[in-house]
């Protein structure tokens, strides 16, 4: 007997063995007889062609070998929601059938059957289903809601559902399930390839109590998020990782209750996309892991002022990105309520070989930070970081026009852009004293510049480069410069120098926090770089 094909098979999700796909064609494929399903597989390796067979194109695939034809009896179109619940939680009819022999009991030599025990078992099952509050139906092949109002009659008390990695193919199916669960608070439908509405959804009570929604790996776009968002009036957490979202739009009168937004693993066009979601009034946590951003900028205010963007943001994750300049860290000090930052695995982190020094610099640059990379910043650590920062860049401050006399203390704009908190640190702790800044202070930046030759003795293909560097420049900053020149992380670089006056003598530059002048480097000396 030929397998029955659902009337709405086109566009439905199916599973065949261990592979999932989407039905793109239903019909005949001459010269073979009978009905075939044309399937675009999630894993292109499962396919054979792009929907074209014997010169005729029956359907289209995104991958040139992502499709194939299968017989309907090979395709599993899934089960309804309630069947999956009963199967997962051991409350299905088949199990009751197996227990049917237990409805008879023997008293002496007489066999007595308890009439009505089946109805009692059914009532008990209904009670058990109604007690379910938090359920997981992950990978249960759920594809549709089932009969109308069947869910609401059977298990209306469910509040939290995991429906990830099923066969749900449309947002209408999600709505049909949720409409029967009036107390639904948490919904995870990640890893389902879903067709979302192309027009704005109307305001309704279906998701009126929904607080947490996970739509990871559902191929949703930001435009579709905004079209569905009017139906989520109480949403607080929205997870959208791995959806190929590249462009954002400003949410107008939607998502205003949102406290957490996860955009991880979406390659955003640029950091300016963040400006479009910067005015969500209650957003406290923003997760931007591996989004491809290379810079962060809040252009509405200058340094020393707090931006009006992200007014409630407390926790920010920007790890695994392409941020390479300290200017982006400086910008984060403009956020009025930022308390926690995750920023590891950015090129900027590789410019510093000592993780402790790197941590100190970030702490000193962001005034209100309380947690960095999941580690608490204690008051003593903050004070030490700020005092050290004040010393490390003291020579730069003087060379740029800084002065112990408040009336003459006018560092140039370039210095203030690189170190926007330096002046406030001087007000907090006092300007660094002369004794703290070793060596005689130059009168002008020009007098402070050293002409040095940079060589890579173990890499003859790297030609020597001549650079003019301030003698107050720290070894850490020299490594940052070399990272931009050589594309080698600072943590892998070992620096030393040869004096033009003492040929053959090599001095190791072993303290990243010390300036060049600490090592008595002079004009004409040669910096040696190894890795």
PDB file of N, CA and C in Angstrom, residues 313-383:
ATOM      1  N   UNK A 313      22.062  49.216  30.047  1.00  0.00           N
ATOM      2  CA  UNK A 313      22.963  48.085  29.813  1.00  0.00           C
ATOM      3  C   UNK A 313      23.959  47.907  30.956  1.00  0.00           C
ATOM      4  N   UNK A 314      23.932  46.705  31.565  1.00  0.00           N
ATOM      5  CA  UNK A 314      24.833  46.380  32.672  1.00  0.00           C
ATOM      6  C   UNK A 314      25.875  45.339  32.280  1.00  0.00           C
ATOM      7  N   UNK A 315      25.495  44.385  31.409  1.00  0.00           N
ATOM      8  CA  UNK A 315      26.389  43.281  31.068  1.00  0.00           C
ATOM      9  C   UNK A 315      26.546  43.196  29.550  1.00  0.00           C
ATOM     10  N   UNK A 316      27.795  43.198  29.098  1.00  0.00           N
ATOM     11  CA  UNK A 316      28.101  43.180  27.671  1.00  0.00           C
ATOM     12  C   UNK A 316      29.128  42.091  27.384  1.00  0.00           C
ATOM     13  N   UNK A 317      28.858  41.257  26.372  1.00  0.00           N
ATOM     14  CA  UNK A 317      29.800  40.223  25.936  1.00  0.00           C
ATOM     15  C   UNK A 317      30.199  40.502  24.487  1.00  0.00           C
ATOM     16  N   UNK A 318      31.486  40.790  24.283  1.00  0.00           N
ATOM     17  CA  UNK A 318      31.998  41.068  22.924  1.00  0.00           C
ATOM     18  C   UNK A 318      33.179  40.157  22.627  1.00  0.00           C
ATOM     19  N   UNK A 319      33.245  39.003  23.291  1.00  0.00           N
ATOM     20  CA  UNK A 319      34.347  38.083  23.063  1.00  0.00           C
ATOM     21  C   UNK A 319      34.271  37.449  21.672  1.00  0.00           C
ATOM     22  N   UNK A 320      35.413  36.944  21.212  1.00  0.00           N
ATOM     23  CA  UNK A 320      35.526  36.266  19.912  1.00  0.00           C
ATOM     24  C   UNK A 320      35.150  37.179  18.742  1.00  0.00           C
ATOM     25  N   UNK A 321      35.628  38.420  18.789  1.00  0.00           N
ATOM     26  CA  UNK A 321      35.375  39.355  17.691  1.00  0.00           C
ATOM     27  C   UNK A 321      36.686  39.842  17.079  1.00  0.00           C
ATOM     28  N   UNK A 322      36.648  40.976  16.379  1.00  0.00           N
ATOM     29  CA  UNK A 322      37.821  41.460  15.646  1.00  0.00           C
ATOM     30  C   UNK A 322      38.303  42.820  16.155  1.00  0.00           C
ATOM     31  N   UNK A 323      38.005  43.114  17.415  1.00  0.00           N
ATOM     32  CA  UNK A 323      38.380  44.406  17.994  1.00  0.00           C
ATOM     33  C   UNK A 323      39.887  44.444  18.224  1.00  0.00           C
ATOM     34  N   UNK A 324      40.559  45.417  17.630  1.00  0.00           N
ATOM     35  CA  UNK A 324      42.018  45.471  17.696  1.00  0.00           C
ATOM     36  C   UNK A 324      42.552  46.777  18.254  1.00  0.00           C
ATOM     37  N   UNK A 325      41.685  47.760  18.494  1.00  0.00           N
ATOM     38  CA  UNK A 325      42.140  49.069  18.960  1.00  0.00           C
ATOM     39  C   UNK A 325      41.610  49.373  20.359  1.00  0.00           C
ATOM     40  N   UNK A 326      42.450  50.044  21.151  1.00  0.00           N
ATOM     41  CA  UNK A 326      42.048  50.434  22.499  1.00  0.00           C
ATOM     42  C   UNK A 326      40.927  51.471  22.489  1.00  0.00           C
ATOM     43  N   UNK A 327      40.745  52.138  21.369  1.00  0.00           N
ATOM     44  CA  UNK A 327      39.701  53.161  21.292  1.00  0.00           C
ATOM     45  C   UNK A 327      38.315  52.571  21.583  1.00  0.00           C
ATOM     46  N   UNK A 328      38.091  51.307  21.195  1.00  0.00           N
ATOM     47  CA  UNK A 328      36.792  50.676  21.465  1.00  0.00           C
ATOM     48  C   UNK A 328      36.597  50.445  22.959  1.00  0.00           C
ATOM     49  N   UNK A 329      37.659  50.113  23.667  1.00  0.00           N
ATOM     50  CA  UNK A 329      37.574  49.959  25.121  1.00  0.00           C
ATOM     51  C   UNK A 329      37.304  51.316  25.768  1.00  0.00           C
ATOM     52  N   UNK A 330      37.973  52.356  25.260  1.00  0.00           N
ATOM     53  CA  UNK A 330      37.719  53.713  25.771  1.00  0.00           C
ATOM     54  C   UNK A 330      36.245  54.091  25.632  1.00  0.00           C
ATOM     55  N   UNK A 331      35.652  53.707  24.497  1.00  0.00           N
ATOM     56  CA  UNK A 331      34.256  54.057  24.232  1.00  0.00           C
ATOM     57  C   UNK A 331      33.308  53.435  25.258  1.00  0.00           C
ATOM     58  N   UNK A 332      33.662  52.257  25.755  1.00  0.00           N
ATOM     59  CA  UNK A 332      32.776  51.564  26.697  1.00  0.00           C
ATOM     60  C   UNK A 332      32.612  52.327  28.002  1.00  0.00           C
ATOM     61  N   UNK A 333      33.562  53.223  28.305  1.00  0.00           N
ATOM     62  CA  UNK A 333      33.434  54.031  29.522  1.00  0.00           C
ATOM     63  C   UNK A 333      32.289  55.040  29.410  1.00  0.00           C
ATOM     64  N   UNK A 334      31.775  55.234  28.178  1.00  0.00           N
ATOM     65  CA  UNK A 334      30.655  56.154  27.980  1.00  0.00           C
ATOM     66  C   UNK A 334      29.316  55.539  28.405  1.00  0.00           C
ATOM     67  N   UNK A 335      29.280  54.207  28.519  1.00  0.00           N
ATOM     68  CA  UNK A 335      28.021  53.545  28.907  1.00  0.00           C
ATOM     69  C   UNK A 335      27.727  53.842  30.370  1.00  0.00           C
ATOM     70  N   UNK A 336      26.566  54.391  30.686  1.00  0.00           N
ATOM     71  CA  UNK A 336      26.323  54.887  32.048  1.00  0.00           C
ATOM     72  C   UNK A 336      26.209  53.809  33.120  1.00  0.00           C
ATOM     73  N   UNK A 337      25.815  52.573  32.740  1.00  0.00           N
ATOM     74  CA  UNK A 337      25.551  51.555  33.765  1.00  0.00           C
ATOM     75  C   UNK A 337      26.316  50.250  33.560  1.00  0.00           C
ATOM     76  N   UNK A 338      27.341  50.260  32.697  1.00  0.00           N
ATOM     77  CA  UNK A 338      28.074  49.028  32.421  1.00  0.00           C
ATOM     78  C   UNK A 338      28.800  48.541  33.670  1.00  0.00           C
ATOM     79  N   UNK A 339      28.532  47.288  34.040  1.00  0.00           N
ATOM     80  CA  UNK A 339      29.153  46.706  35.230  1.00  0.00           C
ATOM     81  C   UNK A 339      29.960  45.451  34.921  1.00  0.00           C
ATOM     82  N   UNK A 340      29.615  44.745  33.857  1.00  0.00           N
ATOM     83  CA  UNK A 340      30.278  43.482  33.545  1.00  0.00           C
ATOM     84  C   UNK A 340      30.644  43.428  32.065  1.00  0.00           C
ATOM     85  N   UNK A 341      31.874  42.977  31.768  1.00  0.00           N
ATOM     86  CA  UNK A 341      32.351  42.915  30.385  1.00  0.00           C
ATOM     87  C   UNK A 341      33.081  41.602  30.147  1.00  0.00           C
ATOM     88  N   UNK A 342      32.749  40.959  29.023  1.00  0.00           N
ATOM     89  CA  UNK A 342      33.525  39.819  28.527  1.00  0.00           C
ATOM     90  C   UNK A 342      34.118  40.230  27.189  1.00  0.00           C
ATOM     91  N   UNK A 343      35.444  40.158  27.076  1.00  0.00           N
ATOM     92  CA  UNK A 343      36.075  40.659  25.844  1.00  0.00           C
ATOM     93  C   UNK A 343      37.255  39.809  25.402  1.00  0.00           C
ATOM     94  N   UNK A 344      37.420  38.598  25.938  1.00  0.00           N
ATOM     95  CA  UNK A 344      38.578  37.799  25.539  1.00  0.00           C
ATOM     96  C   UNK A 344      38.451  37.342  24.082  1.00  0.00           C
ATOM     97  N   UNK A 345      39.562  36.877  23.533  1.00  0.00           N
ATOM     98  CA  UNK A 345      39.639  36.400  22.146  1.00  0.00           C
ATOM     99  C   UNK A 345      39.311  37.494  21.132  1.00  0.00           C
ATOM    100  N   UNK A 346      39.916  38.660  21.324  1.00  0.00           N
ATOM    101  CA  UNK A 346      39.936  39.723  20.330  1.00  0.00           C
ATOM    102  C   UNK A 346      41.400  40.016  20.003  1.00  0.00           C
ATOM    103  N   UNK A 347      41.716  40.469  18.786  1.00  0.00           N
ATOM    104  CA  UNK A 347      43.125  40.782  18.464  1.00  0.00           C
ATOM    105  C   UNK A 347      43.778  41.722  19.468  1.00  0.00           C
ATOM    106  N   UNK A 348      42.996  42.628  20.037  1.00  0.00           N
ATOM    107  CA  UNK A 348      43.540  43.559  21.029  1.00  0.00           C
ATOM    108  C   UNK A 348      44.181  42.809  22.194  1.00  0.00           C
ATOM    109  N   UNK A 349      43.582  41.676  22.571  1.00  0.00           N
ATOM    110  CA  UNK A 349      44.105  40.922  23.705  1.00  0.00           C
ATOM    111  C   UNK A 349      45.455  40.287  23.402  1.00  0.00           C
ATOM    112  N   UNK A 350      45.754  40.073  22.118  1.00  0.00           N
ATOM    113  CA  UNK A 350      47.018  39.445  21.745  1.00  0.00           C
ATOM    114  C   UNK A 350      48.181  40.421  21.693  1.00  0.00           C
ATOM    115  N   UNK A 351      47.908  41.727  21.844  1.00  0.00           N
ATOM    116  CA  UNK A 351      48.988  42.709  21.808  1.00  0.00           C
ATOM    117  C   UNK A 351      49.727  42.772  23.137  1.00  0.00           C
ATOM    118  N   UNK A 352      49.238  42.070  24.127  1.00  0.00           N
ATOM    119  CA  UNK A 352      49.840  42.124  25.463  1.00  0.00           C
ATOM    120  C   UNK A 352      50.162  40.709  25.920  1.00  0.00           C
ATOM    121  N   UNK A 353      51.448  40.454  26.217  1.00  0.00           N
ATOM    122  CA  UNK A 353      51.862  39.105  26.597  1.00  0.00           C
ATOM    123  C   UNK A 353      51.470  38.767  28.033  1.00  0.00           C
ATOM    124  N   UNK A 354      51.316  39.789  28.870  1.00  0.00           N
ATOM    125  CA  UNK A 354      50.991  39.564  30.278  1.00  0.00           C
ATOM    126  C   UNK A 354      49.493  39.788  30.502  1.00  0.00           C
ATOM    127  N   UNK A 355      48.724  38.721  30.744  1.00  0.00           N
ATOM    128  CA  UNK A 355      47.276  38.884  30.944  1.00  0.00           C
ATOM    129  C   UNK A 355      46.941  39.815  32.103  1.00  0.00           C
ATOM    130  N   UNK A 356      47.773  39.821  33.126  1.00  0.00           N
ATOM    131  CA  UNK A 356      47.527  40.696  34.273  1.00  0.00           C
ATOM    132  C   UNK A 356      47.604  42.158  33.900  1.00  0.00           C
ATOM    133  N   UNK A 357      48.601  42.494  33.071  1.00  0.00           N
ATOM    134  CA  UNK A 357      48.741  43.881  32.615  1.00  0.00           C
ATOM    135  C   UNK A 357      47.547  44.285  31.761  1.00  0.00           C
ATOM    136  N   UNK A 358      47.142  43.382  30.883  1.00  0.00           N
ATOM    137  CA  UNK A 358      45.983  43.650  30.015  1.00  0.00           C
ATOM    138  C   UNK A 358      44.742  43.927  30.855  1.00  0.00           C
ATOM    139  N   UNK A 359      44.524  43.124  31.860  1.00  0.00           N
ATOM    140  CA  UNK A 359      43.375  43.299  32.745  1.00  0.00           C
ATOM    141  C   UNK A 359      43.436  44.647  33.447  1.00  0.00           C
ATOM    142  N   UNK A 360      44.634  45.033  33.923  1.00  0.00           N
ATOM    143  CA  UNK A 360      44.802  46.325  34.594  1.00  0.00           C
ATOM    144  C   UNK A 360      44.431  47.489  33.682  1.00  0.00           C
ATOM    145  N   UNK A 361      44.860  47.412  32.444  1.00  0.00           N
ATOM    146  CA  UNK A 361      44.591  48.505  31.502  1.00  0.00           C
ATOM    147  C   UNK A 361      43.092  48.662  31.258  1.00  0.00           C
ATOM    148  N   UNK A 362      42.386  47.531  31.084  1.00  0.00           N
ATOM    149  CA  UNK A 362      40.938  47.592  30.838  1.00  0.00           C
ATOM    150  C   UNK A 362      40.220  48.153  32.059  1.00  0.00           C
ATOM    151  N   UNK A 363      40.612  47.690  33.236  1.00  0.00           N
ATOM    152  CA  UNK A 363      39.982  48.173  34.468  1.00  0.00           C
ATOM    153  C   UNK A 363      40.160  49.676  34.609  1.00  0.00           C
ATOM    154  N   UNK A 364      41.370  50.153  34.325  1.00  0.00           N
ATOM    155  CA  UNK A 364      41.654  51.583  34.469  1.00  0.00           C
ATOM    156  C   UNK A 364      40.870  52.416  33.461  1.00  0.00           C
ATOM    157  N   UNK A 365      40.594  51.841  32.301  1.00  0.00           N
ATOM    158  CA  UNK A 365      39.929  52.599  31.238  1.00  0.00           C
ATOM    159  C   UNK A 365      38.407  52.666  31.404  1.00  0.00           C
ATOM    160  N   UNK A 366      37.797  51.699  32.130  1.00  0.00           N
ATOM    161  CA  UNK A 366      36.338  51.670  32.282  1.00  0.00           C
ATOM    162  C   UNK A 366      36.017  51.853  33.760  1.00  0.00           C
ATOM    163  N   UNK A 367      35.518  53.018  34.111  1.00  0.00           N
ATOM    164  CA  UNK A 367      35.453  53.448  35.508  1.00  0.00           C
ATOM    165  C   UNK A 367      34.489  52.656  36.384  1.00  0.00           C
ATOM    166  N   UNK A 368      33.359  52.193  35.834  1.00  0.00           N
ATOM    167  CA  UNK A 368      32.323  51.585  36.668  1.00  0.00           C
ATOM    168  C   UNK A 368      32.313  50.066  36.617  1.00  0.00           C
ATOM    169  N   UNK A 369      33.288  49.478  35.908  1.00  0.00           N
ATOM    170  CA  UNK A 369      33.304  48.028  35.719  1.00  0.00           C
ATOM    171  C   UNK A 369      33.524  47.301  37.054  1.00  0.00           C
ATOM    172  N   UNK A 370      32.711  46.265  37.293  1.00  0.00           N
ATOM    173  CA  UNK A 370      32.807  45.491  38.531  1.00  0.00           C
ATOM    174  C   UNK A 370      33.215  44.040  38.281  1.00  0.00           C
ATOM    175  N   UNK A 371      32.974  43.554  37.047  1.00  0.00           N
ATOM    176  CA  UNK A 371      33.335  42.184  36.680  1.00  0.00           C
ATOM    177  C   UNK A 371      33.961  42.206  35.286  1.00  0.00           C
ATOM    178  N   UNK A 372      35.145  41.599  35.140  1.00  0.00           N
ATOM    179  CA  UNK A 372      35.828  41.533  33.846  1.00  0.00           C
ATOM    180  C   UNK A 372      36.126  40.080  33.524  1.00  0.00           C
ATOM    181  N   UNK A 373      35.614  39.630  32.372  1.00  0.00           N
ATOM    182  CA  UNK A 373      35.793  38.239  31.948  1.00  0.00           C
ATOM    183  C   UNK A 373      35.445  37.263  33.076  1.00  0.00           C
ATOM    184  N   UNK A 374      34.289  37.512  33.695  1.00  0.00           N
ATOM    185  CA  UNK A 374      33.691  36.663  34.729  1.00  0.00           C
ATOM    186  C   UNK A 374      34.456  36.680  36.050  1.00  0.00           C
ATOM    187  N   UNK A 375      35.409  37.589  36.209  1.00  0.00           N
ATOM    188  CA  UNK A 375      36.166  37.687  37.453  1.00  0.00           C
ATOM    189  C   UNK A 375      35.892  39.032  38.114  1.00  0.00           C
ATOM    190  N   UNK A 376      35.525  39.001  39.396  1.00  0.00           N
ATOM    191  CA  UNK A 376      35.166  40.225  40.109  1.00  0.00           C
ATOM    192  C   UNK A 376      36.360  41.161  40.262  1.00  0.00           C
ATOM    193  N   UNK A 377      36.102  42.456  40.133  1.00  0.00           N
ATOM    194  CA  UNK A 377      37.129  43.480  40.336  1.00  0.00           C
ATOM    195  C   UNK A 377      36.962  44.027  41.754  1.00  0.00           C
ATOM    196  N   UNK A 378      37.891  43.701  42.633  1.00  0.00           N
ATOM    197  CA  UNK A 378      37.819  44.190  44.011  1.00  0.00           C
ATOM    198  C   UNK A 378      38.337  45.624  44.079  1.00  0.00           C
ATOM    199  N   UNK A 379      37.915  46.394  45.077  1.00  0.00           N
ATOM    200  CA  UNK A 379      38.347  47.796  45.183  1.00  0.00           C
ATOM    201  C   UNK A 379      39.863  47.958  45.183  1.00  0.00           C
ATOM    202  N   UNK A 380      40.590  47.068  45.854  1.00  0.00           N
ATOM    203  CA  UNK A 380      42.045  47.169  45.898  1.00  0.00           C
ATOM    204  C   UNK A 380      42.652  46.970  44.511  1.00  0.00           C
ATOM    205  N   UNK A 381      42.059  46.046  43.726  1.00  0.00           N
ATOM    206  CA  UNK A 381      42.562  45.817  42.364  1.00  0.00           C
ATOM    207  C   UNK A 381      42.322  47.040  41.492  1.00  0.00           C
ATOM    208  N   UNK A 382      41.147  47.648  41.618  1.00  0.00           N
ATOM    209  CA  UNK A 382      40.869  48.859  40.837  1.00  0.00           C
ATOM    210  C   UNK A 382      41.836  49.971  41.193  1.00  0.00           C
ATOM    211  N   UNK A 383      42.053  50.191  42.459  1.00  0.00           N
ATOM    212  CA  UNK A 383      42.960  51.263  42.869  1.00  0.00           C
ATOM    213  C   UNK A 383      44.365  51.028  42.317  1.00  0.00           C
TER     214      UNK A 383
END
